[in-house]
Amino acid sequence: MKPLDGIKVVDFSRVLAGPMATQIMSDQGAEVIKVERPGTGDESRSFEPAFDGGQSAYFCAFNRGKKSVAIDLRSEEGRQIALDLAAQADVIVENFLPGGMEKLGLGYDTVSARNPAVIYISNTGFGQTGPYKDRKGYDTVFQALSGVIDLTGHPDGAPAKVGVPFADMTSGLWIVIAAMTGLLGRATSGRGCHVDLAMMDVQVSLLSLPTMWWFAQRREPTRTGTEHLGRVPSAAFECRDGEWVFISASDQHWPAVCDVLDLDAPEWMDKNAMRVERRDEVMSMLRAAILPWARGELADMLRAAGVPAGEVNTVPEILDDPHTRFRGMVAEFDDPDRGETQCLATPGRFSGYDPIEFLAPPKLGADTDAVLRSLGVDGTRLTELRDKGVVA
């Protein structure tokens, strides 16, 4: 038994945000039917990097545990099959440009006429309305336009993107939020809804703190590297072994920082407001005091003294970290070609439900026959549809 048992999701999305969201729902028990183009499928199936044998690691990262149905939505018969699928869905996720699903005869008005209870989520770059609605874009474009890139990087360096596909992944989380909110609302009202979810809106919504600085003081936020705008110290410091440690200390932790580093700090440094005001002076003193330490030794000493601190880990280091392992964040699924394959787990442990069973991502069209048979399509008709290229 899983939290989303009995929920059917039909996924018309490709690449990252939508597939990430529907994978989360699949991990929690939803039946996710991924609708793909015959022959090529989701374009991320061909993205690098790849496992030995050619399967895209990118595709594997966001498509575990789904059913793949290959349908040519350009054909009238394919669109009818997709509409029959949509008529059974609790949740639909699509990321076509505005009007794209309408052109296919699969827009919200058409689907909801047959399925009034459906939660239909349109995840686009700029939304269904507005002067930019027809623009195309990728993750980094949204990071740039929203101001995220301008705020990322060091003050004396070039602006930088976030190290993961930030716009895509945060939008993926919002798709899940939208789906769960819609389902809860339906439980009360009995009605479905259309969710207009723009990646650009998601990015702008994440600027809560820097925009409040602007609203409060009309001060334009600037890049601060690893430093915090309102707290000193809260930054990464280089150690003697060339590694980095991150320290984030408020006034209650400042005396312990001084004790560990054997700092003879003046009394004015006891107040964070003064440390922020005279940031350069404080940071210069801290850098000099931290540089003689080895990263691991200093991090252990600070933590033992109750100071929030941690090593700046690499990806291999955090994957091998004992806490990461204990929490089950490194999981495995059984791939029919490679055998046991490592993956990242979905966070969140729900008491009273079965643990997540991680399943392999589907081969293109692997479930076409089974899903179409569930719609009442018999073997003769299946053969006819395959011969026409409507399904694969």
Coordinates of C-alpha atoms in Angstrom, one line a residue:
M1 CA 0.0 0.0 0.0
K2 CA 1.3 3.4 -1.0
P3 CA 0.0 7.0 -0.4
L4 CA -1.0 7.4 -4.1
D5 CA -2.4 4.0 -4.8
G6 CA -5.4 4.2 -7.1
I7 CA -4.3 7.5 -8.7
K8 CA -3.8 7.4 -12.4
V9 CA -1.5 9.9 -14.0
V10 CA -1.2 10.4 -17.8
D11 CA 2.1 12.1 -18.6
F12 CA 2.4 14.0 -21.9
S13 CA 5.5 15.8 -20.7
R14 CA 9.1 15.4 -21.8
V15 CA 12.7 16.0 -20.6
L16 CA 12.8 17.1 -17.0
A17 CA 10.2 19.1 -15.0
G18 CA 7.1 17.1 -15.8
P19 CA 8.9 13.7 -15.8
M20 CA 10.5 14.5 -12.5
A21 CA 7.1 15.3 -11.0
T22 CA 5.4 12.2 -12.4
Q23 CA 8.3 10.0 -11.2
I24 CA 7.8 11.3 -7.6
M25 CA 4.1 10.4 -8.0
S26 CA 5.0 7.0 -9.3
D27 CA 7.4 6.3 -6.4
Q28 CA 4.5 7.0 -4.1
G29 CA 2.2 4.5 -5.8
A30 CA 0.5 6.3 -8.6
E31 CA 0.1 4.5 -12.0
V32 CA 1.9 6.8 -14.4
I33 CA 1.4 6.2 -18.1
K34 CA 4.0 8.1 -20.2
V35 CA 2.8 9.0 -23.7
E36 CA 5.7 9.1 -26.1
R37 CA 6.3 9.5 -29.8
P38 CA 6.9 6.2 -31.7
G39 CA 10.4 5.7 -32.8
T40 CA 12.1 8.4 -30.7
G41 CA 10.1 8.8 -27.6
D42 CA 11.0 11.5 -25.0
E43 CA 14.0 13.3 -26.5
S44 CA 15.9 12.8 -23.2
R45 CA 16.2 9.1 -24.1
S46 CA 19.1 10.3 -26.3
F47 CA 20.7 12.7 -23.9
E48 CA 24.2 12.2 -22.5
P49 CA 25.6 10.9 -20.3
A50 CA 24.8 7.3 -21.0
F51 CA 25.3 3.9 -19.3
D52 CA 27.3 1.2 -21.0
G53 CA 24.9 -0.1 -23.6
G54 CA 23.7 3.4 -24.5
Q55 CA 20.7 4.0 -22.2
S56 CA 20.6 7.6 -21.2
A57 CA 21.4 8.2 -17.5
Y58 CA 19.5 11.5 -17.9
F59 CA 16.3 9.6 -18.9
C60 CA 16.8 7.1 -16.1
A61 CA 17.0 9.9 -13.5
F62 CA 13.4 11.0 -14.1
N63 CA 11.4 8.2 -15.5
R64 CA 11.5 5.3 -13.0
G65 CA 8.5 3.1 -12.5
K66 CA 6.4 4.4 -15.4
K67 CA 4.5 2.7 -18.2
S68 CA 5.5 3.8 -21.7
V69 CA 2.9 4.0 -24.4
A70 CA 4.1 5.0 -27.9
I71 CA 1.3 6.9 -29.8
D72 CA 1.5 9.1 -32.8
L73 CA -0.5 12.1 -31.7
R74 CA -0.4 13.5 -35.2
S75 CA -2.8 10.9 -36.4
E76 CA -6.6 11.0 -35.7
E77 CA -6.6 7.5 -34.4
G78 CA -3.7 8.2 -32.1
R79 CA -5.4 11.3 -30.7
Q80 CA -8.5 9.3 -30.0
I81 CA -6.5 6.7 -28.1
A82 CA -4.8 9.5 -26.1
L83 CA -8.2 11.1 -25.4
D84 CA -9.6 7.7 -24.1
L85 CA -6.6 7.5 -21.8
A86 CA -7.1 11.1 -20.6
A87 CA -10.7 10.3 -19.9
Q88 CA -9.5 7.8 -17.2
A89 CA -6.9 10.0 -15.6
D90 CA -6.9 11.6 -12.2
V91 CA -4.0 13.8 -13.2
I92 CA -2.7 14.9 -16.6
V93 CA 0.7 16.6 -16.9
E94 CA 1.7 18.3 -20.2
N95 CA 4.4 20.8 -21.2
F96 CA 3.5 21.7 -24.8
L97 CA 3.7 25.3 -25.8
P98 CA 0.3 27.1 -25.1
G99 CA -2.2 25.9 -27.6
G100 CA -0.2 22.8 -28.4
M101 CA -2.5 20.3 -26.7
E102 CA -5.6 22.1 -28.1
K103 CA -4.2 21.6 -31.7
L104 CA -4.0 17.9 -30.9
G105 CA -7.6 17.8 -29.7
L106 CA -6.4 17.1 -26.2
G107 CA -6.8 20.5 -24.5
Y108 CA -8.4 20.9 -21.1
D109 CA -11.8 21.9 -22.4
T110 CA -12.0 18.8 -24.6
V111 CA -10.6 16.4 -21.9
S112 CA -12.7 17.9 -19.1
A113 CA -15.9 17.5 -21.1
R114 CA -15.3 13.7 -20.8
N115 CA -13.5 13.8 -17.5
P116 CA -14.8 16.7 -15.3
A117 CA -12.8 15.5 -12.3
V118 CA -9.4 15.6 -13.9
I119 CA -6.6 17.7 -12.5
Y120 CA -5.0 19.0 -15.7
I121 CA -1.6 20.6 -15.3
S122 CA 0.0 22.7 -18.1
N123 CA 3.6 23.3 -17.3
T124 CA 4.9 25.9 -19.8
G125 CA 7.8 28.3 -19.8
F126 CA 5.8 31.6 -19.5
G127 CA 2.3 30.5 -18.8
Q128 CA -1.0 30.4 -20.8
T129 CA -1.3 34.2 -20.9
G130 CA 0.9 37.3 -21.0
P131 CA 3.2 38.9 -23.6
Y132 CA 5.8 36.1 -23.4
K133 CA 3.5 33.1 -23.5
D134 CA 4.7 32.0 -27.0
R135 CA 8.4 32.2 -26.2
K136 CA 10.5 29.1 -25.9
G137 CA 13.1 28.6 -23.2
Y138 CA 15.2 26.2 -21.3
D139 CA 16.2 25.9 -17.6
T140 CA 19.1 28.4 -17.9
V141 CA 17.0 30.9 -19.8
F142 CA 14.5 31.0 -16.9
Q143 CA 17.4 31.2 -14.4
A144 CA 18.7 34.2 -16.3
L145 CA 15.4 36.1 -16.9
S146 CA 14.2 35.6 -13.3
G147 CA 17.3 37.1 -11.7
V148 CA 18.6 33.8 -10.3
I149 CA 21.8 33.9 -12.4
D150 CA 22.4 37.5 -11.5
L151 CA 22.3 36.6 -7.8
T152 CA 24.6 33.6 -8.2
G153 CA 28.4 33.7 -8.2
H154 CA 31.0 35.8 -6.5
P155 CA 30.8 39.6 -6.4
D156 CA 34.0 40.1 -8.4
G157 CA 33.2 37.3 -10.9
A158 CA 30.7 36.6 -13.7
P159 CA 27.2 35.6 -12.9
A160 CA 26.7 31.9 -12.7
K161 CA 23.9 29.4 -13.1
V162 CA 23.0 27.1 -10.2
G163 CA 24.9 23.8 -10.4
V164 CA 21.8 21.7 -11.0
P165 CA 18.8 22.3 -13.4
F166 CA 17.3 24.6 -10.8
A167 CA 14.4 26.0 -12.8
D168 CA 13.3 22.6 -14.1
M169 CA 13.6 20.8 -10.8
T170 CA 11.8 23.5 -8.7
S171 CA 9.1 23.5 -11.4
G172 CA 8.9 19.7 -11.0
L173 CA 8.3 20.1 -7.3
W174 CA 5.5 22.7 -8.0
I175 CA 3.8 20.3 -10.4
V176 CA 3.6 17.8 -7.6
I177 CA 2.3 20.5 -5.3
A178 CA -0.3 21.5 -7.9
A179 CA -1.4 17.9 -8.4
M180 CA -1.8 17.2 -4.7
T181 CA -3.6 20.5 -4.1
G182 CA -5.9 19.8 -7.0
L183 CA -6.7 16.3 -5.7
L184 CA -7.4 17.6 -2.2
G185 CA -9.7 20.3 -3.6
R186 CA -11.5 17.7 -5.7
A187 CA -12.1 15.5 -2.6
T188 CA -14.1 18.5 -1.2
S189 CA -15.7 20.0 -4.3
G190 CA -15.9 17.0 -6.6
R191 CA -14.5 19.1 -9.4
G192 CA -11.3 19.0 -11.3
C193 CA -9.4 22.0 -12.5
H194 CA -6.9 23.3 -15.0
V195 CA -3.5 24.4 -13.5
D196 CA -1.6 27.1 -15.4
L197 CA 2.0 26.6 -14.1
A198 CA 4.7 28.7 -15.6
M199 CA 8.4 27.9 -15.0
M200 CA 9.1 31.6 -15.1
D201 CA 6.6 32.3 -12.3
V202 CA 8.2 29.5 -10.2
Q203 CA 11.6 31.2 -10.5
V204 CA 10.3 34.6 -9.6
S205 CA 8.4 33.2 -6.6
L206 CA 11.8 31.9 -5.2
L207 CA 13.2 35.4 -4.9
S208 CA 11.3 36.1 -1.7
L209 CA 14.3 37.2 0.3
P210 CA 16.1 39.4 -2.2
T211 CA 12.8 41.0 -3.3
M212 CA 12.0 41.9 0.4
W213 CA 15.4 43.6 0.6
W214 CA 14.3 45.6 -2.4
F215 CA 10.8 46.3 -1.1
A216 CA 12.1 47.3 2.4
Q217 CA 15.2 49.4 1.5
R218 CA 15.2 49.8 -2.3
R219 CA 18.7 48.2 -2.2
E220 CA 19.4 46.1 -5.3
P221 CA 20.7 42.6 -4.1
T222 CA 24.1 41.7 -5.4
R223 CA 26.1 38.4 -5.7
T224 CA 27.7 37.3 -2.5
G225 CA 29.4 34.0 -3.5
T226 CA 28.8 31.6 -0.6
E227 CA 28.1 34.4 1.9
H228 CA 24.8 35.3 3.4
L229 CA 23.4 38.8 2.9
G230 CA 22.2 39.1 6.5
R231 CA 24.5 36.9 8.6
V232 CA 28.2 36.9 9.2
P233 CA 29.7 34.4 9.3
S234 CA 27.8 32.3 6.8
A235 CA 30.2 31.3 4.1
A236 CA 32.7 28.7 2.8
F237 CA 36.3 29.0 4.0
E238 CA 39.4 27.5 2.5
C239 CA 41.4 25.2 4.7
R240 CA 45.1 24.2 4.6
D241 CA 44.4 20.9 2.7
G242 CA 42.7 22.9 -0.1
E243 CA 39.3 21.7 1.0
W244 CA 36.5 24.0 2.1
V245 CA 34.3 24.1 5.2
F246 CA 31.0 26.0 5.5
I247 CA 30.2 27.8 8.7
S248 CA 26.8 29.5 9.5
A249 CA 26.8 31.1 12.9
S250 CA 24.3 33.4 14.6
D251 CA 25.1 35.4 17.7
Q252 CA 24.4 32.4 20.0
H253 CA 27.1 30.5 18.1
W254 CA 29.7 33.3 17.8
P255 CA 31.4 32.7 21.2
A256 CA 31.9 29.0 20.3
V257 CA 33.4 30.0 16.9
C258 CA 35.9 32.3 18.7
D259 CA 36.8 29.5 21.2
V260 CA 37.4 26.9 18.5
L261 CA 39.5 29.3 16.4
D262 CA 41.2 30.9 19.5
L263 CA 40.1 34.3 18.3
D264 CA 40.6 37.4 20.4
A265 CA 37.6 39.2 18.8
P266 CA 36.6 42.7 19.9
E267 CA 33.3 43.1 21.7
W268 CA 31.6 44.8 18.8
M269 CA 31.8 41.5 16.9
D270 CA 29.4 39.9 19.4
K271 CA 26.4 41.4 17.5
N272 CA 25.6 40.1 14.0
A273 CA 24.4 43.5 12.8
M274 CA 27.9 44.9 13.4
R275 CA 29.5 41.9 11.8
V276 CA 27.3 42.4 8.7
E277 CA 28.1 46.2 8.7
R278 CA 31.9 45.5 8.9
R279 CA 31.8 42.3 6.9
D280 CA 35.2 42.6 5.2
E281 CA 37.0 43.1 8.5
V282 CA 35.3 40.1 10.1
M283 CA 35.7 37.8 7.1
S284 CA 39.4 38.7 6.7
M285 CA 40.0 37.7 10.3
L286 CA 38.1 34.5 9.9
R287 CA 39.9 33.4 6.7
A288 CA 43.3 33.9 8.3
A289 CA 42.2 31.9 11.4
I290 CA 40.7 29.1 9.4
L291 CA 43.4 28.6 6.8
P292 CA 45.8 26.6 9.1
W293 CA 43.1 24.0 9.8
A294 CA 42.4 20.8 7.9
R295 CA 38.8 20.6 6.8
G296 CA 37.6 17.5 8.6
E297 CA 39.3 18.4 11.9
L298 CA 37.8 21.9 11.9
A299 CA 34.3 20.7 10.9
D300 CA 34.4 18.1 13.7
M301 CA 35.6 20.7 16.3
L302 CA 32.9 23.2 15.3
R303 CA 30.1 20.7 15.4
A304 CA 31.3 19.4 18.8
A305 CA 31.0 23.0 20.0
G306 CA 27.4 23.3 18.7
V307 CA 28.2 25.5 15.7
P308 CA 26.3 24.7 12.5
A309 CA 29.1 23.7 10.1
G310 CA 29.9 21.2 7.4
E311 CA 32.4 20.1 4.8
V312 CA 31.8 21.3 1.3
N313 CA 31.4 17.8 -0.2
T314 CA 31.8 16.7 -3.7
V315 CA 29.1 14.5 -5.3
P316 CA 31.0 11.3 -4.7
E317 CA 31.6 12.3 -1.1
I318 CA 28.0 12.9 -0.3
L319 CA 26.9 9.7 -2.1
D320 CA 29.3 7.7 0.1
D321 CA 28.4 9.7 3.3
P322 CA 27.3 7.4 6.1
H323 CA 24.2 9.5 6.9
T324 CA 23.2 9.6 3.2
R325 CA 23.5 5.8 3.1
F326 CA 21.7 5.3 6.4
R327 CA 18.8 7.4 5.2
G328 CA 18.5 5.3 2.1
M329 CA 19.0 8.1 -0.3
V330 CA 21.2 5.9 -2.5
A331 CA 18.8 3.2 -3.8
E332 CA 18.8 0.6 -6.6
F333 CA 16.5 -0.7 -9.2
D334 CA 16.7 -3.9 -11.3
D335 CA 17.3 -3.0 -14.9
P336 CA 16.6 -5.8 -17.3
D337 CA 19.8 -5.1 -19.3
R338 CA 22.3 -4.0 -16.6
G339 CA 21.0 -5.7 -13.5
E340 CA 21.2 -3.7 -10.3
T341 CA 21.5 0.0 -11.1
Q342 CA 22.0 2.8 -8.5
C343 CA 19.7 5.8 -8.3
L344 CA 18.7 8.5 -5.9
A345 CA 15.7 7.9 -3.7
T346 CA 12.7 10.1 -3.3
P347 CA 12.9 11.9 0.1
G348 CA 10.0 11.5 2.5
R349 CA 9.1 8.5 4.6
F350 CA 5.4 7.8 5.2
S351 CA 4.5 5.8 8.3
G352 CA 1.9 3.2 7.8
Y353 CA 2.7 2.6 4.1
D354 CA 4.9 0.2 2.3
P355 CA 8.4 1.4 1.6
I356 CA 9.1 2.6 -2.0
E357 CA 10.1 -0.1 -4.4
F358 CA 12.3 1.5 -7.1
L359 CA 11.5 0.2 -10.6
A360 CA 13.4 0.6 -13.8
P361 CA 12.5 3.2 -16.4
P362 CA 10.4 1.7 -19.2
K363 CA 11.7 0.9 -22.7
L364 CA 9.9 2.9 -25.4
G365 CA 6.4 1.5 -26.0
A366 CA 6.9 -1.4 -23.6
D367 CA 3.4 -1.1 -22.2
T368 CA 1.5 0.0 -25.4
D369 CA -0.3 -3.3 -25.8
A370 CA -1.3 -3.8 -22.2
V371 CA -2.6 -0.2 -21.8
L372 CA -4.5 -0.3 -25.1
R373 CA -6.1 -3.7 -24.1
S374 CA -7.2 -2.0 -20.8
L375 CA -9.1 0.5 -23.1
G376 CA -10.9 -2.4 -24.8
V377 CA -8.7 -2.6 -27.9
D378 CA -8.5 -6.2 -29.1
G379 CA -5.5 -8.0 -30.7
T380 CA -6.7 -7.5 -34.3
R381 CA -7.2 -3.8 -33.8
L382 CA -3.8 -3.6 -32.1
T383 CA -2.1 -5.2 -35.1
E384 CA -3.9 -2.8 -37.4
L385 CA -2.8 0.2 -35.4
R386 CA 0.8 -1.0 -35.3
D387 CA 0.8 -1.6 -39.0
K388 CA -0.4 2.0 -39.6
G389 CA 2.3 3.4 -37.3
V390 CA -0.3 4.8 -35.0
V391 CA 1.2 3.0 -32.0
A392 CA 4.5 1.2 -31.5

